[in-house]
């Protein structure tokens, strides 16, 4: 029998399959046995590419970080516009893969794409004139905000049953049962509201930094 032209297994194929499994069923669904079955290979063959399940999940997390656009930090946009556009891209990537957020929340560790992301944000802030300590804080702040927004939907947390919100008990939630049907619109508006407020506050701090420089 002729040998196949392409290897049956590759690092990229394992990561893509694991990511699809995490997206569909969550982190708990991933095991080397399950992945091997999905890939149509024997379990031990995975160890030629990854030593542990955790390494696979780290690679999945990094593949999601790699989907975040970083071009705004190199194309001349001012620091505020760049942060806004990056936050939107970052949230979009996490919104497409919400089940991997707990792994991403541990920090970049040794993940290459995650480290490139952190380096781009920090470097752009320092280049814009932020002191290094404040540039670090800005990177952390943006990470908290974006990841928090990706962990769950505010509007989606309300049921569409009006009887659940008895005015006698919740006099200000009479329209809460309507939130779920407008989930995407409400969550997008909330994200933009928070992001604008955050950037407005940073802009005020930036003016103080410039005056004292």
XYZ file of C-alpha atoms in Angstrom:
213
model
C 0.000 0.000 0.000
C 1.306 3.445 -0.936
C 2.114 5.777 1.930
C -0.199 8.800 2.277
C 1.176 12.018 0.857
C 0.200 13.976 3.956
C 0.651 12.849 7.560
C -2.543 11.695 9.215
C -1.802 13.829 12.229
C -0.314 17.267 12.755
C -0.135 19.808 15.539
C -2.483 22.141 13.679
C -5.033 19.391 13.095
C -5.014 18.424 16.766
C -5.480 22.054 17.837
C -8.292 22.662 15.344
C -10.120 19.527 16.446
C -9.657 20.319 20.138
C -10.855 23.889 19.606
C -14.002 22.676 17.855
C -14.625 20.261 20.719
C -14.153 22.978 23.349
C -16.463 25.305 21.417
C -19.172 22.672 21.142
C -18.997 20.927 24.506
C -16.690 22.829 26.862
C -13.329 22.160 28.472
C -14.495 19.023 30.275
C -15.140 17.286 26.956
C -11.465 17.327 26.003
C -9.430 14.228 26.756
C -6.689 12.501 24.808
C -8.988 9.516 24.290
C -11.814 11.674 22.950
C -9.471 13.644 20.715
C -7.924 10.488 19.322
C -11.393 9.188 18.481
C -12.361 12.459 16.795
C -9.141 12.409 14.782
C -9.384 8.730 13.908
C -6.000 7.856 15.379
C -4.659 5.922 18.322
C -4.301 7.733 21.628
C -0.518 7.341 21.947
C 0.039 9.070 18.597
C -1.059 12.372 20.175
C 1.976 12.252 22.456
C 4.248 12.798 19.473
C 2.839 16.344 19.408
C 1.630 17.104 22.953
C 2.670 15.550 26.228
C -0.527 16.295 28.157
C -4.114 17.426 27.799
C -3.148 20.734 29.436
C -0.609 21.372 26.690
C -3.349 20.858 24.119
C -5.646 23.321 25.884
C -2.801 25.835 26.110
C -2.323 25.508 22.355
C -6.052 25.964 21.761
C -6.008 29.106 23.912
C -3.040 30.456 21.989
C -4.759 29.789 18.676
C -7.607 32.029 19.846
C -5.169 34.755 20.924
C -3.709 34.511 17.441
C -7.069 35.572 15.996
C -6.859 38.997 17.666
C -5.909 41.827 15.290
C -2.791 43.729 16.359
C -2.333 45.876 13.258
C -3.728 48.972 15.004
C -0.553 49.174 17.075
C 1.665 49.440 13.993
C -0.324 51.536 11.506
C -0.160 54.947 13.156
C -3.445 55.036 15.042
C -3.323 57.097 18.238
C -3.156 55.127 21.469
C -6.834 55.594 22.369
C -8.142 54.542 18.955
C -5.735 51.614 18.904
C -6.877 50.406 22.323
C -10.528 50.702 21.291
C -10.068 48.808 18.040
C -7.931 46.150 19.699
C -10.489 45.637 22.477
C -13.233 45.141 19.892
C -11.150 42.562 18.015
C -10.134 40.850 21.265
C -13.736 40.571 22.439
C -14.816 39.260 19.049
C -12.273 36.429 19.244
C -13.320 35.514 22.784
C -17.016 35.756 21.943
C -16.464 33.204 19.166
C -14.725 30.850 21.617
C -16.118 31.613 25.101
C -15.407 28.189 26.570
C -11.638 28.693 26.332
C -11.715 31.981 28.286
C -10.935 30.294 31.656
C -7.664 29.013 30.186
C -6.831 32.395 28.671
C -7.596 34.061 32.008
C -4.591 32.347 33.574
C -2.370 34.713 31.607
C -0.134 34.200 28.573
C 2.444 32.041 30.318
C 4.715 30.813 27.533
C 2.111 30.997 24.763
C 3.654 32.815 21.762
C 0.518 34.546 20.436
C -0.486 35.592 23.941
C 2.956 37.058 24.564
C 2.907 38.904 21.225
C -0.446 40.381 22.226
C 0.864 41.570 25.595
C 4.034 42.919 23.985
C 2.068 44.878 21.364
C -0.205 46.565 23.892
C 2.566 47.415 26.343
C 4.930 48.610 23.637
C 2.310 50.857 22.053
C 1.405 52.464 25.355
C 5.039 53.172 26.253
C 5.655 54.548 22.761
C 2.654 56.862 23.217
C 4.228 58.338 26.341
C 2.699 56.323 29.143
C 5.146 55.507 31.962
C 6.023 51.787 32.000
C 4.159 51.082 35.258
C 0.979 52.689 33.944
C 1.355 50.934 30.586
C 1.406 47.638 32.482
C -1.713 48.643 34.405
C -3.504 49.588 31.192
C -2.760 46.198 29.672
C -4.084 44.473 32.784
C -7.152 46.689 32.949
C -8.086 46.067 29.331
C -7.613 42.342 29.786
C -9.908 42.298 32.836
C -12.560 44.289 31.011
C -12.554 42.326 27.761
C -12.391 38.900 29.376
C -15.124 39.815 31.831
C -17.377 40.850 28.976
C -16.751 37.515 27.252
C -17.503 35.289 30.236
C -21.252 35.585 29.886
C -24.153 37.599 28.572
C -25.876 40.079 30.890
C -29.068 40.118 28.843
C -28.977 36.373 28.332
C -29.029 35.871 32.080
C -32.708 36.819 32.297
C -35.507 34.392 31.439
C -38.226 35.305 28.961
C -41.004 34.507 31.445
C -42.706 37.663 32.750
C -44.063 35.762 35.762
C -40.503 35.382 37.077
C -40.410 39.097 37.801
C -43.359 39.769 40.079
C -43.636 43.559 40.537
C -44.362 42.974 44.203
C -40.884 41.515 44.607
C -38.987 43.281 41.812
C -40.699 46.614 41.130
C -38.016 47.744 38.675
C -37.742 44.564 36.586
C -41.113 44.577 34.851
C -39.421 44.515 31.417
C -36.644 42.094 32.340
C -38.301 39.226 30.487
C -37.694 41.114 27.222
C -33.928 41.357 27.648
C -33.030 37.890 26.358
C -34.591 38.463 22.946
C -32.379 41.544 22.473
C -29.287 39.897 23.932
C -26.762 40.752 21.222
C -27.869 44.385 20.902
C -27.858 44.977 24.669
C -24.523 43.269 25.240
C -22.870 45.178 22.383
C -24.185 48.483 23.701
C -23.036 47.671 27.223
C -19.562 46.776 25.978
C -19.216 49.994 23.992
C -20.558 52.051 26.911
C -18.034 50.544 29.289
C -15.182 50.773 26.820
C -15.875 54.443 26.109
C -16.044 55.251 29.821
C -12.812 53.380 30.443
C -10.997 55.164 27.623
C -12.376 58.553 28.699
C -10.897 57.975 32.140
C -7.545 56.952 30.676
C -7.547 60.040 28.459
C -7.862 62.236 31.552
C -4.951 60.428 33.185
C -2.944 60.790 29.993
C -3.323 64.562 30.062
C -1.962 64.570 33.622
C 0.966 62.416 32.514
C 1.773 64.842 29.713
C 1.581 67.871 31.993
C 3.959 66.356 34.529
C 6.374 64.882 31.987
